[in-house]
Short mmCIF file of C-alpha atoms and ligand atoms in Angstrom, two decimals:
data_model
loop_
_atom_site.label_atom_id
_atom_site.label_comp_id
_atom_site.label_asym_id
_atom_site.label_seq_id
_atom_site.Cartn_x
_atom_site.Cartn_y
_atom_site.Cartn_z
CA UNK A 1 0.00 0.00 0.00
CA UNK A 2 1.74 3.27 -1.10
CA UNK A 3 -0.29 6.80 -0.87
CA UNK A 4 2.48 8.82 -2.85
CA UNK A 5 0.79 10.79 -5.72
CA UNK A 6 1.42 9.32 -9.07
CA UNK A 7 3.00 12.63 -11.41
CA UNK A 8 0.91 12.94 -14.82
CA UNK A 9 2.21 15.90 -17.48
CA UNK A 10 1.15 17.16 -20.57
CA UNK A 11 1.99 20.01 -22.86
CA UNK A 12 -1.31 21.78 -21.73
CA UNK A 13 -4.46 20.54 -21.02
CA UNK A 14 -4.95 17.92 -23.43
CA UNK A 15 -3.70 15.51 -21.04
CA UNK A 16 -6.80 15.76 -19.02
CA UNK A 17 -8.51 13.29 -21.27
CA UNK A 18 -5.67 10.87 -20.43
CA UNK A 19 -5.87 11.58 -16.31
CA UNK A 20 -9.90 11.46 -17.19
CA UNK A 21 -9.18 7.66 -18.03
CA UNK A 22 -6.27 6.91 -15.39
CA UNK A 23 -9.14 8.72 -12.23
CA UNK A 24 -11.57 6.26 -13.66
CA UNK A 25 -10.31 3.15 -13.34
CA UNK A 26 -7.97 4.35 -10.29
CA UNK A 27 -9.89 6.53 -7.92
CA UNK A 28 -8.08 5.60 -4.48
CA UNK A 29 -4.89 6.76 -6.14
CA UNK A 30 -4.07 10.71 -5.78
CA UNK A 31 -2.63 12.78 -8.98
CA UNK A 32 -0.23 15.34 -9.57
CA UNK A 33 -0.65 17.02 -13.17
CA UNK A 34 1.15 19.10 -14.71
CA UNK A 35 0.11 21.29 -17.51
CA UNK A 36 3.03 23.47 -19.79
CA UNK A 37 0.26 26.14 -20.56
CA UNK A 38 3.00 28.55 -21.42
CA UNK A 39 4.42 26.42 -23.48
CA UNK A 40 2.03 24.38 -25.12
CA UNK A 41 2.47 23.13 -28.34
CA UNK A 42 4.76 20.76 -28.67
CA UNK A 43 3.94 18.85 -31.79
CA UNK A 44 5.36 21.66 -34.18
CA UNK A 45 8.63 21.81 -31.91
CA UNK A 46 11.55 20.16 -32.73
CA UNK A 47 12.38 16.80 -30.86
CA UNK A 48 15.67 18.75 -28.61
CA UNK A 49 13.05 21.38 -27.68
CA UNK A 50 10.47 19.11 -26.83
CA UNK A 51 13.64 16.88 -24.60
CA UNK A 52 14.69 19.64 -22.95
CA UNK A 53 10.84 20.63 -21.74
CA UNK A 54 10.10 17.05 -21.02
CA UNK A 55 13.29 16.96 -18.66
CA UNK A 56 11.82 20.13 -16.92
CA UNK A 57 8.62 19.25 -16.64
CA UNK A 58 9.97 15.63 -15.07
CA UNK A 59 12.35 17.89 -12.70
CA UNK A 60 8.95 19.88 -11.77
CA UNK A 61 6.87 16.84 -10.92
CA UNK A 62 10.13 15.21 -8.61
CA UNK A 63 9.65 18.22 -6.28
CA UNK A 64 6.68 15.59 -5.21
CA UNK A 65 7.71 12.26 -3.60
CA UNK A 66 5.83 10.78 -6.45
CA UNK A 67 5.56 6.99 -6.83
CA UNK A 68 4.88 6.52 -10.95
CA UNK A 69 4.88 8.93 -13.87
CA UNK A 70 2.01 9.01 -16.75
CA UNK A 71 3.60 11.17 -19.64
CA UNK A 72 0.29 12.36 -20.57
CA UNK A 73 1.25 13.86 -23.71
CA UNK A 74 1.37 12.05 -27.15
CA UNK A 75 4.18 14.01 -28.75
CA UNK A 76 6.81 13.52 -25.69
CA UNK A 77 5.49 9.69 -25.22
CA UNK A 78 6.91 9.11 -28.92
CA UNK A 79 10.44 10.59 -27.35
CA UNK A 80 10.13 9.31 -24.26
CA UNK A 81 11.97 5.79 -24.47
CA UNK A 82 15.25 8.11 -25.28
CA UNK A 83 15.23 9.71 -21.78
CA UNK A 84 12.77 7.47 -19.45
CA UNK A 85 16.59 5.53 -18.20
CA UNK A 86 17.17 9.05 -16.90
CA UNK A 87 14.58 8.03 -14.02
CA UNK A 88 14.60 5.85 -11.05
CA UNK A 89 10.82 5.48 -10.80
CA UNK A 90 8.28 3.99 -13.12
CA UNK A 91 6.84 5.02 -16.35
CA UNK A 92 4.20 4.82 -18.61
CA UNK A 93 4.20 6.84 -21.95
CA UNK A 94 1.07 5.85 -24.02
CA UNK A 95 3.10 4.53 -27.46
CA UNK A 96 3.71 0.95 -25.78
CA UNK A 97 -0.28 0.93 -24.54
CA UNK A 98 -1.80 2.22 -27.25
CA UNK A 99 0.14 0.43 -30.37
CA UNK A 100 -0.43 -2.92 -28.13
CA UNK A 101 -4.16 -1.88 -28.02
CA UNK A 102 -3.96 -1.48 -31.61
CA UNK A 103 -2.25 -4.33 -32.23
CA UNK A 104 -4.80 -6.77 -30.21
CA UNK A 105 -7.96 -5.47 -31.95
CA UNK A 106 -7.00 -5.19 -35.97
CA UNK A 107 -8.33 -7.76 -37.72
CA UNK A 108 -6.82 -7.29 -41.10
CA UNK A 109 -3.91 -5.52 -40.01
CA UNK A 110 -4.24 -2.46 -41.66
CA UNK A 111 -3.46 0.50 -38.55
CA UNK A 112 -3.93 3.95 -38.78
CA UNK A 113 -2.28 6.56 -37.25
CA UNK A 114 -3.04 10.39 -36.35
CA UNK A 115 -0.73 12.69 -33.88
CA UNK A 116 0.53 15.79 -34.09
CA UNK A 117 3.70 17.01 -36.49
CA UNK A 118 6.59 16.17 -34.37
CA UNK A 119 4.56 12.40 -33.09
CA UNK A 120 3.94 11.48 -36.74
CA UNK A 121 7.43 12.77 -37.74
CA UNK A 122 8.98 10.31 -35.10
CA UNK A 123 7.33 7.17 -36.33
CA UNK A 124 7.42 5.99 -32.90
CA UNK A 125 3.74 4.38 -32.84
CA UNK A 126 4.36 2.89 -36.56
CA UNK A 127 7.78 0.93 -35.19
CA UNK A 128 6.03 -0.15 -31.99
CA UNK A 129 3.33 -1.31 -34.38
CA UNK A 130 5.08 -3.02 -36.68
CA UNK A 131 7.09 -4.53 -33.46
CA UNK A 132 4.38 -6.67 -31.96
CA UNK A 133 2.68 -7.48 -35.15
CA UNK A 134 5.64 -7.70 -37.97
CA UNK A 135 3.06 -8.13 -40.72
CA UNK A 136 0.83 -5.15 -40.31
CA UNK A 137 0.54 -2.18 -42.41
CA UNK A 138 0.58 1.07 -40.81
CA UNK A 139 -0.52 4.36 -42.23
CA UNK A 140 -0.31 7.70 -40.38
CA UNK A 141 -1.09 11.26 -41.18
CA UNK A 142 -0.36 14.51 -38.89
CA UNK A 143 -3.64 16.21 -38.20
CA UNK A 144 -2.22 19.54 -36.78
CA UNK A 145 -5.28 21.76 -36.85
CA UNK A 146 -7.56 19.50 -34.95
CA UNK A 147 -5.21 20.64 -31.71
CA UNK A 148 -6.56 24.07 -32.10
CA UNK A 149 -10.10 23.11 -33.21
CA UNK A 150 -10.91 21.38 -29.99
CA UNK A 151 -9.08 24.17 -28.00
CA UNK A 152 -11.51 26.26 -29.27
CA UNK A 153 -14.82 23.92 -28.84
CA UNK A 154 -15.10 22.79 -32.55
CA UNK A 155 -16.05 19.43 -31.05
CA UNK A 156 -19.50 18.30 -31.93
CA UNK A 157 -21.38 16.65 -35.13
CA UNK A 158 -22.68 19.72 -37.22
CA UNK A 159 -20.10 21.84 -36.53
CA UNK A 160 -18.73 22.83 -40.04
CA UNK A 161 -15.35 23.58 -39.81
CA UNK A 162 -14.13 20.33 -37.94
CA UNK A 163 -16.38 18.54 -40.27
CA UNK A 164 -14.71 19.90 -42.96
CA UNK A 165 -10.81 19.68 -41.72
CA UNK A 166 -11.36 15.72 -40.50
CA UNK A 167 -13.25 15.30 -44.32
CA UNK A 168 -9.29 16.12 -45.69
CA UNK A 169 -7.17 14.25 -43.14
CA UNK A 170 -9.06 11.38 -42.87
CA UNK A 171 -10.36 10.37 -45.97
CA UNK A 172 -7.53 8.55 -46.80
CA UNK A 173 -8.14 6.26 -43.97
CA UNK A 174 -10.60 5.22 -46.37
CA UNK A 175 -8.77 4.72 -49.23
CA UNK A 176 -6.05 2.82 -46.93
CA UNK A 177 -8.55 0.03 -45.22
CA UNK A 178 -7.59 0.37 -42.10
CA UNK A 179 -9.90 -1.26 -39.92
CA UNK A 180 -8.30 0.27 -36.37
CA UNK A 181 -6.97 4.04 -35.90
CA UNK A 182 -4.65 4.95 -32.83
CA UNK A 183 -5.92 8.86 -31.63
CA UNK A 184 -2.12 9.33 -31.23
CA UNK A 185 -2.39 13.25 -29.48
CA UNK A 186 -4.34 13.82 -26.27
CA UNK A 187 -7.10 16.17 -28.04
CA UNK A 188 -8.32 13.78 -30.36
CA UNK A 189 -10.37 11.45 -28.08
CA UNK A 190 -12.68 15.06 -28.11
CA UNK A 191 -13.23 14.05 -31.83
CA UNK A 192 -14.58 10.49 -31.34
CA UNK A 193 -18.13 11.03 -32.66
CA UNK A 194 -16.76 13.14 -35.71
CA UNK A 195 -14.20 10.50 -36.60
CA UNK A 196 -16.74 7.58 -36.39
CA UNK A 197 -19.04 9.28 -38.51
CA UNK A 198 -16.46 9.84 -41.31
CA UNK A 199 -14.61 6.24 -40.32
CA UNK A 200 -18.01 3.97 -39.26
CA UNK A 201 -16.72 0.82 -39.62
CA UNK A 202 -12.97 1.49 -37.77
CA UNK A 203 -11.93 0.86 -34.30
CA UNK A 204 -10.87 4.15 -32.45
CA UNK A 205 -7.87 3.12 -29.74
CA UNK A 206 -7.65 5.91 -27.19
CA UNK A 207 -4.02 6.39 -25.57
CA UNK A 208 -5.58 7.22 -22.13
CA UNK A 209 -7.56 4.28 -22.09
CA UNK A 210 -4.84 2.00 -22.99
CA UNK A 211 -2.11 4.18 -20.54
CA UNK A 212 -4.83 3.73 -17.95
CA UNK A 213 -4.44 0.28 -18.05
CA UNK A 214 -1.07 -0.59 -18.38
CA UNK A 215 -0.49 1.89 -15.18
CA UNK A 216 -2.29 -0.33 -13.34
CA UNK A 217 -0.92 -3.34 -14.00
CA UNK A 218 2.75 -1.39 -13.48
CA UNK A 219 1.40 -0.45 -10.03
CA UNK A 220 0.51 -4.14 -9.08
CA UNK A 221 3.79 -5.56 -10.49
CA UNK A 222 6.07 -3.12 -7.85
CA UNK A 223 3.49 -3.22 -5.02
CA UNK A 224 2.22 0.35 -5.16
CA UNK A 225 -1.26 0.66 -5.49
CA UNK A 226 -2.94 2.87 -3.05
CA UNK A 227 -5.28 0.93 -0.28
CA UNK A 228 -8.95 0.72 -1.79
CA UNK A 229 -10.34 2.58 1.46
CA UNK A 230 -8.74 5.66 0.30
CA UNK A 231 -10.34 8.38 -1.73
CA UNK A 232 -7.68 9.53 -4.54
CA UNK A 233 -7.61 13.44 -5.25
CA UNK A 234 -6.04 15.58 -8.20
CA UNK A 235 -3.82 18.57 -7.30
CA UNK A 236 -3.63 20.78 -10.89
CA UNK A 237 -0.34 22.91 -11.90
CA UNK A 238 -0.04 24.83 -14.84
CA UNK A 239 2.84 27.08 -16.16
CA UNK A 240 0.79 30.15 -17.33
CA UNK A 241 -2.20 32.32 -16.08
CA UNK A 242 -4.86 30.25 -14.36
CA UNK A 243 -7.74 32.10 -15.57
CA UNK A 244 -9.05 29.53 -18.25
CA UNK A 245 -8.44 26.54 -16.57
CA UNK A 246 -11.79 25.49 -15.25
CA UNK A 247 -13.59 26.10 -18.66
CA UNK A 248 -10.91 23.89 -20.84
CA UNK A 249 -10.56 21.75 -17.93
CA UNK A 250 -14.07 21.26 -17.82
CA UNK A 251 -13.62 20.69 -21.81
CA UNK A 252 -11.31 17.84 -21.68
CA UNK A 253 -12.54 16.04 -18.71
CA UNK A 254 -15.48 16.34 -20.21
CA UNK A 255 -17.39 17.38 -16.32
CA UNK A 256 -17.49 20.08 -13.98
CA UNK A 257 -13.98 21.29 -12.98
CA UNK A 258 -14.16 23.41 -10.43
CA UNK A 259 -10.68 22.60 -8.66
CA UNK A 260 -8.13 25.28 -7.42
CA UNK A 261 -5.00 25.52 -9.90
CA UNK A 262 -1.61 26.49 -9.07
CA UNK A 263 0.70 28.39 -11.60
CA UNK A 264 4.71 27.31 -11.53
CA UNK A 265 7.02 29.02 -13.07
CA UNK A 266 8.56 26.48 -14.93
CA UNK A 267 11.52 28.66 -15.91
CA UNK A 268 12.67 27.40 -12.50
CA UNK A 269 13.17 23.77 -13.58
CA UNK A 270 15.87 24.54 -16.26
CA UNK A 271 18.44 22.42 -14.19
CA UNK A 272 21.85 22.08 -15.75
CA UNK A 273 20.74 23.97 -19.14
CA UNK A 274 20.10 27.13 -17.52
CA UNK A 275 23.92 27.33 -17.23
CA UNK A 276 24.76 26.12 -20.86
CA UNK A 277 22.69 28.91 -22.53
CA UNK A 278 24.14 31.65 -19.93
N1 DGL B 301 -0.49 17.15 -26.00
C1 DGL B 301 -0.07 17.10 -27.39
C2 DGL B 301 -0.07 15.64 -27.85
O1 DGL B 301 -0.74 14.80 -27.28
C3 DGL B 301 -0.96 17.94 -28.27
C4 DGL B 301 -0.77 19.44 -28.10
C5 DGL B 301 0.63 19.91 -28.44
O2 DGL B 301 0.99 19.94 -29.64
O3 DGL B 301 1.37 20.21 -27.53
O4 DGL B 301 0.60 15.31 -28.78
#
C-alpha cells in the first residue's frame, strides 16, 4: 500500500482526457498534473526542444515524492523511451499501450495513425506497431489543426469547420482500409463522434484508455497501489495564467472542474541547461 501521488504531465491541457481515463479506473490513487500552458504546443517543436521541456517538466513533478509517472502527452510519449533511463521510478508513456491496443484489436492488419507534427514525424507508434505485429501495415497522417479546433470547442457533429478539416485528413483512412486508428495526441479522443461518422466501420484506440491500463498493472507488479479505502484526489499545476483553466478543464474532462489551480514558473526547472545557454 503506497499513498504517494502518481505525477501525470502534458503540454497543456490535453492531457486531461488521459488523467480522465487513469481517475476512472484508479480513484483511491491521488494525482499530480502538470500542464506546460506557457508552453504548449509541442507537436510543431523540434524533438531537442520538446527533450529539454520534457526533462523540466519531469524535474517539476520530482519536487513531489511521487511513486509513478504518466507522460500524458502524445508528442513527448513518442520521445520518451530516449530519456525514461534518466529516471529511477516507473513510467508509462502511451506509445507501448496504445500500439499494443492497436495491435490486439485489428483484424486485417491495416493501422492507422493520427498525432501531431513532431509524433507522426517520429514514427514511434508505426515501429512499436510493426514490433508486436511484424506483418501489419501502418498508415499515419499529422492532423495539426484538430489541436486548435478542440481548443476552441469545434467538437460536436454539425459543426462545419471540424467537419470539414477531418473530411481532408481522414479520408484517406478510407482509401487505406484500415480497420483500427490509434488517436495518437491527447485532443483527439474530443473528436470520437466526428471521426466515427467519417470512419463507421474502424476501431478508435484511445491512448488514455490504454495508458490507464497498463499503469495499473505497473502499479501491481512493484506493489504500489494505493489501499482501496482511500479516496484519490487531483492537485492541478499549470505554467501560465490560471484564468481559463476550469472552462478547458471542464472541456477535456469532459465534467465540472471546479478545482483550485496552481501556476509554476517552470523557468525554474531549467536544471543544468540554464547554465549552458548563460
Ligand atoms: N499534448 C499534445 C499531444 O498529445 C498535443 C498538443 C501539443 O501539440 O502540444 O501530442
Amino acid at each position: 500500500m503506497d499513498r504517494r501521488p502518481i505525477g501525470v504531465f502534458d503540454s497543456g491541457l490535453g492531457g486531461l482526457t488521459v488523467l480522465k481515463e487513469l481517475c476512472r479506473v484508479l480513484p483511491n490513487e491521488n494525482f499530480i498534473y502538470f500542464g506546460d500552458t506557457g508552453r504548449v504546443p509541442y507537436g510543431s517543436r523540434s524533438t531537442e526542444t520538446i527533450t529539454k521541456y520534457a526533462r523540466q517538466d519531469m524535474r517539476f513533478l520530482q519536487t513531489f515524492d511521487i511513486k509513478a509517472v504518466v507522460v500524458a502527452c502524445c508528442t513527448v510519449s513518442s520521445l520518451w523511451k530516449s530519456i525514461q533511463n534518466e529516471y529511477s521510478i516507473p513510467s508509462v508513456s502511451v506509445v507501448a499501450p496504445s500500439a499494443r491496443h492497436a495491435s490486439e484489436t485489428t483484424t486485417n492488419g491495416r493501422i492507422g495513425v493520427i498525432g501531431t507534427a513532431a509524433t507522426i514525424n517520429s514514427r514511434a507508434f508505426e515501429i512499436e506497431l510493426k514490433r508486436l505485429l511484424p506483418h501489419a501495415e501502418v498508415f499515419s497522417a499529422a492532423c495539426p489543426l484538430f489541436v486548435p479546433l478542440v481548443e476552441n470547442g469545434r467538437i460536436h457533429p454539425g459543426d462545419k469547420v471540424i467537419e470539414l478539416v477531418a473530411c481532408e485528413y481522414l479520408e484517406p483512412f478510407l482509401t487505406f482500409g484500415c480497420d483500427t486508428l490509434v488517436l495518437g495526441c491527447t485532443h483527439f479522443p474530443l473528436l470520437w463522434r466526428i471521426i466515427s461518422d467519417i470512419l463507421p466501420q474502424v476501431n478508435l484506440i484511445n491512448p488514455g484508455v490504454s495508458a490507464a491500463n497498463e499503469l495499473i498493472r505497473i502499479l501491481k507488479e512493484n506493489e504500489l497501489l494505493s489501499d482501496s479505502d482511500s479516496t484519490g484526489s487531483v492537485s492541478y499545476y499549470v505554467s501560465d495564467d490560471t484564468g481559463n483553466f476550469s472552462e478547458l478543464a471542464s472541456l477535456f474532462m469532459e465534467q465540472n472542474i471546479t478545482n483550485s489551480v496552481s501556476k509554476v514558473d517552470i523557468d525554474e526547472y531549467r536544471g543544468e541547461e540554464r547554465y549552458h545557454e548563460g
